[in-house]
Amino acid sequence: MVMGDVTTGTDVLVIGGGPGGYVAAIRAAQRDLDVTLVEKDAYGGTCLNHGCIPSKALIHAADVAHEAGTAEALGIHADPAVDAAALADWKDGVVDQLTGGVEKLCKANGVTLIEGTAAFSGEHTARIAHGGDGQGMESVEFEHAIVATGSRPIEVPNFPYAEEAVWSSRDALGAETVPDHLVVVGAGYIGMELSTTFAKLGADVTVVEMLDDVLPTYEDDVKRVVRSRAEELGIEFSFGEGASDRRETADGIEVVTETEDGEESVYAADRVLVAVGREPVTDTLELDAAGLEPDADGFLETDAQGRTDLDHVFAVGDVAGDPMLAHAASREGIVAAETIAGEPAALDAQAVPSAVFTDPEIATVGLTEAEATAEGFDTVVGEMPLRASGRALTMDETDGFVRIVADEPSGYVLGGQVVAPEASELIAEIGLAIEMGATLADVAGTIHTHPTLSEAVMEAAENAMGQAIHTLNR
Amino acid sequence: MVMGDVTTGTDVLVIGGGPGGYVAAIRAAQRDLDVTLVEKDAYGGTCLNHGCIPSKALIHAADVAHEAGTAEALGIHADPAVDAAALADWKDGVVDQLTGGVEKLCKANGVTLIEGTAAFSGEHTARIAHGGDGQGMESVEFEHAIVATGSRPIEVPNFPYAEEAVWSSRDALGAETVPDHLVVVGAGYIGMELSTTFAKLGADVTVVEMLDDVLPTYEDDVKRVVRSRAEELGIEFSFGEGASDRRETADGIEVVTETEDGEESVYAADRVLVAVGREPVTDTLELDAAGLEPDADGFLETDAQGRTDLDHVFAVGDVAGDPMLAHAASREGIVAAETIAGEPAALDAQAVPSAVFTDPEIATVGLTEAEATAEGFDTVVGEMPLRASGRALTMDETDGFVRIVADEPSGYVLGGQVVAPEASELIAEIGLAIEMGATLADVAGTIHTHPTLSEAVMEAAENAMGQAIHTLNR
Amino acid sequence: ADTTDVATGRVFAPPSVRTAAREAGVDPASVSGSGPGGRITAADLRAAIDARARSTDDDGRTQAAPEDAGTADRSRSATTSGGGDSSGTADRDRTLAMPATRRIARE
Ligand SMILES: Cc1cc2nc3c(=O)[nH]c(=O)nc-3n(C[C@H](O)[C@H](O)[C@H](O)COP(=O)(O)OP(=O)(O)OC[C@H]3O[C@@H](n4cnc5c(N)ncnc54)[C@H](O)[C@@H]3O)c2cc1C
Ligand SMILES: Cc1cc2nc3c(=O)[nH]c(=O)nc-3n(C[C@H](O)[C@H](O)[C@H](O)COP(=O)(O)OP(=O)(O)OC[C@H]3O[C@@H](n4cnc5c(N)ncnc54)[C@H](O)[C@@H]3O)c2cc1C
């Protein structure tokens, strides 16, 4: 025991204040449990500080500038200049407002907040180290714990984030200048979002990707729209190459890549952004003190309530594995909190949506056509291309489509794939349709406002029923 | 009978090619009926040619320019110049593409298109006058007719649209220049959309409105957001005044207004846009030849299938009365067509959404709190202000809210009011919820993508249940 | 469940159920809803139609089960695809019950 150690007791100890942890803490407190939330760094976690929020703020700003600068067809002539430092300030302000809000919401709901790093010291105890070294340690005895320690960017050999020229997504989002030449390693969603953003802000961007296309988990026609738009923005792609080495040069670095056959290429850059995936954070936790062990990849395995191998210890969010998304983390947090409160909660959502904030946006929910067929459904698919949408034409944004996947003959909506401006918003309706067990006829029978992009959801449903008005039916 | 008269027969004669008529024609043809569509002017009707579409195109362009010009807080410096003639060209191109599409879709579905003005000549016959005077008349014998002749802007005494300085909404949408000073008479949705557009394009705009606020059919807190944003754009409002007279001056006109007490004011302007409402178009139809009579306001009354007093004559869209909206017209067209085809269709939608494309947008569907209570529901309401939305913050657009209205204790969603960017898209999910008989728990239990504005719909549902995470619960 | 728990007597049923009810000539308000708060599902409607067909046919308008209502069987047990999922969600049954219904079922 360290000097000055104090032991307090709590019903629920939440470790980590990201969208998994803070949401769990608030919901548990709303259920009248005594809740303690420990965060070592910043409330809101990766998402609010170094992920979802700053990335979307930069994407929005880049869009405003880019759109105005490329609207000559609309009679709009502008030559927007971006002050990257001022942009960074504004973005930081957005982040501060939200993280401040999270802190206030926690307090208003009666959550006890502790700043420090938590580690287990037994099955029902944890020790919290405050800022200083060893000083101000405290112990907490808990009935239940929720581990929500999140994830961090994976490092690639020879590309240590400690180097100034090597950026993690966090570094990229914190940048105060726009590099002239940016090499992005990895064409997953984070790589694609940030490539698009920096290209729009004026960087020359080259994307190096081991696989042979962008966004591995998406269907070909989805990828195609986003890849060609990225190419129109001047982004260059080198597929089938992995980043193998880095050389310092007088005015920047060189990124060396290698194909499977050992063929090398070299890309000069000011900065290289490595975005090859994220790994769970469990190393600070001393899991073994509680009797827990992560799986081979470092994740904590959980059941439908979020329980780990210990009935009273839950894990939510990125540390508990796929889908590593903020809204999944929050839902897991809610389910864990409600379970601890004795409610019949479960992770039984039919579908977790996911969005990529590229240009245009991608959003999907539920099953693709291939997945539905593989699961044994008699799949029927309906589509509405955006070029047939009045709203898309008035936005001068006609690349993309809305697709809806359903079962035949029941008509149950099973999934949707949307590539469109505001796809991230449009997917909400399809998500509700899936959860409600809505049929194509239900979606088609719901009056949609004209002129909107959401009409395309209705129209896709009609198309699946062979009776679309604004597209030819197959 | 006129010389050269030819008589053809058709199952369904559709009069008017707007969103009511062309949709009815296509759906009837999809049901294997022989369909003839007569349009005197331009396929797509008011909506595509002089309404929804050109207005939304101009609004989009004005937004792009305005947003870039007012994004200094984001570090974006631009001074966009708008070439109004080029903008008009682009907008006309959008309209042409869509109206051409309508024509193609009609043909592809097997609809016979006739250009001309149709008038009834009997219960089952109509005469169609082609372009020239009297020449090329033809007669059509029909089993069923669908009247979809739409509406036109109401004229105000002393403000004839024939005058160059007096604009109807159609004239405003056709303008090739932006007036320096624009007076808008009427603060309904068309007046508000166009005031906002022209203010963003650089005009000094004054709105004169007889009533004491904007947008009479909306709730106070909805109006407030839009009115204050309009005021921030420099739009000046004069409430409680009606336009009474017009005087020509050397460099434009003066609009004279009068209060209820007879007090006069004078506003100098280059143009005055009169947007005080729309009236049905039936005068060209010779309804009495068919044995039909419009109601006192000129509308054709219809039943749940869209039938007029004659079982075989239907009326859809603006000519059939409220709600005078394109998507209502289309749905009415579909129901009429399916009824004629012998299907059990009915206008039984629980809710017709409506949107106003101001800044921010407004969209509503179903019942307001007051309406629900008046209908006997035990109303419960949940809200999420946009300033608590991460996505809204990243868009620098935090004015507005999402409200959801439900019944207690059943939880059924009865309505929603959204004031937000993309409100017109967000309302789709609430519309589906209402149609499906979804409860607050269903909406709250559906995972919504982070960060999106649609999360605010979920959060409003949680707020109504007293368990919102991101807002304090009442 | 009651036909409806809602004071106003408004009938809560999805569009496809309303259409199927019209097709079968059934007044939705006469159908007993099994959903939360009495919401009428396609299965409820089918049951009402079956019941009507079994009772002596009053006006000779008995019809075959309407296409929409005849497909209402919601008990399927395919699984969601959760490749690489370690959060315990991979083997969930696709029950096709609404979120609120699933929760009530668990209680
Ligand atoms: C660039 C980028 C963009 C993204 N965009 C999106 C998006 O648009 N939408 C989306 O859904 N997801 C997005 N994500 C993913 C999203 O950020 C994560 O899924 C989400 O943050 C996971 O939440 P969490 O609560 O599990 O963990 P985190 O948000 O990572 O939070 C974990 C917290 O735990 C704290 N912590 C760790 N160990 C300890 C300890 N021992 N003691 C105390 N505190 C500790 C950390 O400091 C951290 O604050 C993005 C990620 C990145 C990197
Ligand atoms: C500026 C403006 C903006 C609008 N914005 C929106 C919006 O955003 N969303 C929305 O939902 N609604 C909007 N509306 C309303 C929308 O335009 C109408 O509700 C819609 O057009 C009604 O469709 P309709 O088919 O009934 O009639 P119309 O679109 O008016 O079409 C009627 C057609 O019939 C033809 N016709 C008339 N008489 C005859 C005859 N005797 N013989 C042959 N042809 C004939 C006309 O030429 C016309 O083409 C807007 C309207 C305006 C003016």
Coordinates of N, CA and C and ligand atoms in Angstrom, one line a residue, chain A residues 449-451, chain B residues 15-21 38-53 55-56 116-119 148-151 169-170 173 189-190 193-194 278 281 284-285 316-319 323-327 329 355 357, ligand 2:
Chain A
T449 N -41.0 13.3 -47.9 CA -41.0 14.7 -48.3 C -40.3 14.9 -49.7
H450 N -40.9 15.7 -50.5 CA -40.2 16.1 -51.8 C -39.8 17.5 -51.7
P451 N -38.6 17.9 -52.2 CA -37.6 17.0 -52.8 C -36.6 16.7 -51.7
Chain B
I15 N -55.2 14.5 -66.7 CA -55.1 15.9 -67.2 C -54.1 16.7 -66.3
G16 N -53.0 17.0 -66.8 CA -51.9 17.7 -66.0 C -50.8 16.8 -65.7
G17 N -49.6 17.3 -66.0 CA -48.4 16.4 -65.9 C -47.5 16.8 -64.8
G18 N -48.0 17.3 -63.7 CA -47.2 17.6 -62.5 C -47.0 16.4 -61.6
P19 N -46.5 16.5 -60.4 CA -46.2 15.3 -59.6 C -47.5 14.5 -59.2
G20 N -48.6 15.2 -59.3 CA -49.8 14.4 -59.1 C -50.1 13.6 -60.4
G21 N -50.1 14.3 -61.5 CA -50.5 13.6 -62.8 C -49.6 12.6 -63.3
V38 N -52.3 14.3 -70.7 CA -52.3 15.6 -71.4 C -51.7 16.7 -70.5
E39 N -50.7 17.4 -71.1 CA -50.1 18.5 -70.4 C -50.0 19.7 -71.4
K40 N -50.4 20.8 -70.9 CA -50.5 22.0 -71.8 C -49.2 22.8 -71.8
D41 N -48.3 22.5 -70.9 CA -47.2 23.5 -70.7 C -45.9 22.7 -70.6
A42 N -45.6 22.1 -69.5 CA -44.3 21.4 -69.4 C -44.4 20.3 -68.4
Y43 N -43.9 19.1 -68.8 CA -44.0 17.9 -67.9 C -43.3 18.2 -66.6
G44 N -43.8 17.7 -65.6 CA -43.3 18.0 -64.2 C -44.1 19.0 -63.5
G45 N -44.9 19.8 -64.2 CA -45.8 20.8 -63.6 C -45.1 21.9 -62.9
T46 N -45.8 22.5 -62.0 CA -45.2 23.6 -61.1 C -44.0 23.1 -60.4
C47 N -44.1 21.9 -59.8 CA -43.0 21.5 -58.9 C -41.7 21.5 -59.6
L48 N -41.6 20.8 -60.8 CA -40.3 20.7 -61.4 C -39.9 21.9 -62.2
N49 N -40.9 22.6 -62.7 CA -40.5 23.8 -63.5 C -40.5 25.1 -62.8
H50 N -41.4 25.3 -61.9 CA -41.5 26.6 -61.2 C -41.6 26.5 -59.7
G51 N -41.3 25.4 -59.1 CA -41.6 25.3 -57.7 C -40.4 24.6 -57.0
C52 N -40.7 23.4 -56.5 CA -39.8 22.6 -55.6 C -38.4 22.6 -56.2
I53 N -38.2 22.2 -57.4 CA -36.9 22.0 -57.9 C -36.1 23.2 -58.2
S55 N -36.5 26.1 -56.9 CA -36.2 26.8 -55.7 C -35.1 26.1 -54.9
K56 N -35.1 24.8 -54.8 CA -34.1 24.1 -54.1 C -32.7 24.2 -54.7
G116 N -51.2 19.6 -75.0 CA -52.4 20.4 -75.3 C -53.1 20.7 -74.0
T117 N -54.2 21.5 -74.2 CA -55.1 21.8 -73.0 C -56.3 21.0 -73.1
A118 N -56.6 20.3 -72.0 CA -57.8 19.4 -72.0 C -59.0 20.1 -71.4
A119 N -60.1 19.8 -71.9 CA -61.4 20.3 -71.3 C -62.4 19.2 -71.4
A148 N -55.5 16.6 -62.6 CA -54.3 16.9 -61.8 C -53.8 18.3 -62.3
T149 N -54.7 19.3 -62.4 CA -54.3 20.5 -63.0 C -53.6 21.5 -62.1
G150 N -53.4 21.2 -60.8 CA -52.6 21.9 -60.0 C -53.1 23.3 -59.5
S151 N -52.2 24.2 -59.3 CA -52.5 25.5 -58.8 C -51.7 26.6 -59.4
S169 N -43.8 33.8 -57.6 CA -42.7 32.9 -57.2 C -42.0 32.4 -58.5
R170 N -42.8 32.2 -59.5 CA -42.3 31.7 -60.8 C -41.3 32.7 -61.4
L173 N -38.1 32.8 -59.5 CA -37.2 31.6 -59.8 C -36.6 31.7 -61.2
Y189 N -44.3 29.7 -46.4 CA -43.1 29.0 -46.7 C -42.4 29.4 -48.0
I190 N -43.2 29.7 -49.0 CA -42.6 30.2 -50.3 C -41.9 31.5 -50.1
E193 N -38.7 30.9 -48.0 CA -37.6 30.3 -48.7 C -36.9 31.3 -49.7
L194 N -37.8 32.0 -50.4 CA -37.2 32.9 -51.4 C -36.5 34.1 -50.8
R278 N -51.7 30.0 -53.0 CA -52.0 29.5 -54.3 C -53.4 29.1 -54.5
V281 N -56.4 25.4 -60.1 CA -56.6 25.6 -61.6 C -57.7 24.7 -62.0
T284 N -59.9 26.1 -66.9 CA -59.7 25.7 -68.3 C -60.4 24.4 -68.5
L285 N -61.0 23.8 -67.5 CA -61.4 22.4 -67.6 C -62.8 22.2 -68.1
V316 N -56.5 14.8 -58.0 CA -55.3 14.6 -57.2 C -54.4 15.9 -57.2
G317 N -53.7 16.1 -56.1 CA -52.7 17.2 -56.1 C -53.4 18.5 -55.6
D318 N -52.7 19.6 -56.0 CA -53.2 20.9 -55.5 C -54.6 21.2 -55.8
V319 N -55.1 20.7 -56.9 CA -56.5 21.0 -57.3 C -57.5 20.3 -56.4
P323 N -53.1 18.8 -48.2 CA -51.9 19.7 -48.2 C -51.4 19.9 -49.6
M324 N -51.2 21.1 -50.0 CA -50.7 21.4 -51.4 C -49.2 21.2 -51.5
L325 N -48.8 19.9 -51.5 CA -47.4 19.6 -51.5 C -47.2 18.5 -52.6
A326 N -46.0 18.5 -53.1 CA -45.7 17.6 -54.3 C -45.9 16.1 -53.9
H327 N -45.3 15.8 -52.7 CA -45.3 14.4 -52.3 C -46.8 13.9 -52.0
A329 N -49.4 15.1 -53.6 CA -49.9 15.0 -54.9 C -49.6 13.6 -55.5
A355 N -41.9 20.1 -45.3 CA -40.6 20.7 -45.0 C -40.5 22.1 -45.6
F357 N -37.6 24.8 -46.6 CA -36.1 24.8 -46.9 C -35.5 26.2 -46.6
Ligands
LIG2 C1 -41.9 28.2 -55.3 C2 -42.6 26.9 -54.9 C3 -41.8 26.0 -54.2 C4 -42.4 24.8 -53.8 N1 -41.7 24.0 -53.1 C5 -42.2 22.8 -52.7 C6 -41.4 21.8 -52.0 O1 -40.2 22.0 -51.7 N2 -42.0 20.7 -51.7 C7 -43.3 20.4 -52.0 O2 -43.8 19.3 -51.7 N3 -44.0 21.2 -52.7 C8 -43.5 22.4 -53.1 N4 -44.3 23.3 -53.8 C9 -45.7 22.9 -54.1 C10 -45.7 22.0 -55.3 O3 -45.1 22.6 -56.4 C11 -47.1 21.6 -55.6 O4 -47.7 21.0 -54.5 C12 -47.2 20.5 -56.7 O5 -46.6 21.0 -57.9 C13 -48.6 20.1 -57.0 O6 -48.6 19.1 -58.0 P1 -49.8 18.9 -59.0 O7 -49.5 17.8 -59.8 O8 -51.1 18.9 -58.2 O9 -49.9 20.3 -59.8 P2 -48.8 21.1 -60.7 O10 -47.5 20.7 -60.4 O11 -49.2 22.5 -60.6 O12 -49.1 20.6 -62.2 C14 -50.3 20.8 -62.8 C15 -50.0 20.7 -64.3 O13 -51.3 20.7 -65.0 C16 -51.1 21.4 -66.2 N5 -52.5 21.8 -66.6 C17 -53.3 22.6 -65.9 N6 -54.5 22.7 -66.6 C18 -54.4 21.9 -67.7 C19 -55.3 21.5 -68.7 N7 -56.6 22.0 -68.8 N8 -54.9 20.7 -69.7 C20 -53.6 20.2 -69.7 N9 -52.7 20.5 -68.7 C21 -53.1 21.3 -67.7 C22 -50.2 22.5 -65.8 O14 -49.6 23.1 -67.0 C23 -49.3 21.9 -64.9 O15 -48.1 21.4 -65.6 C24 -43.7 24.5 -54.2 C25 -44.5 25.4 -55.0 C26 -43.9 26.6 -55.3 C27 -44.7 27.5 -56.1

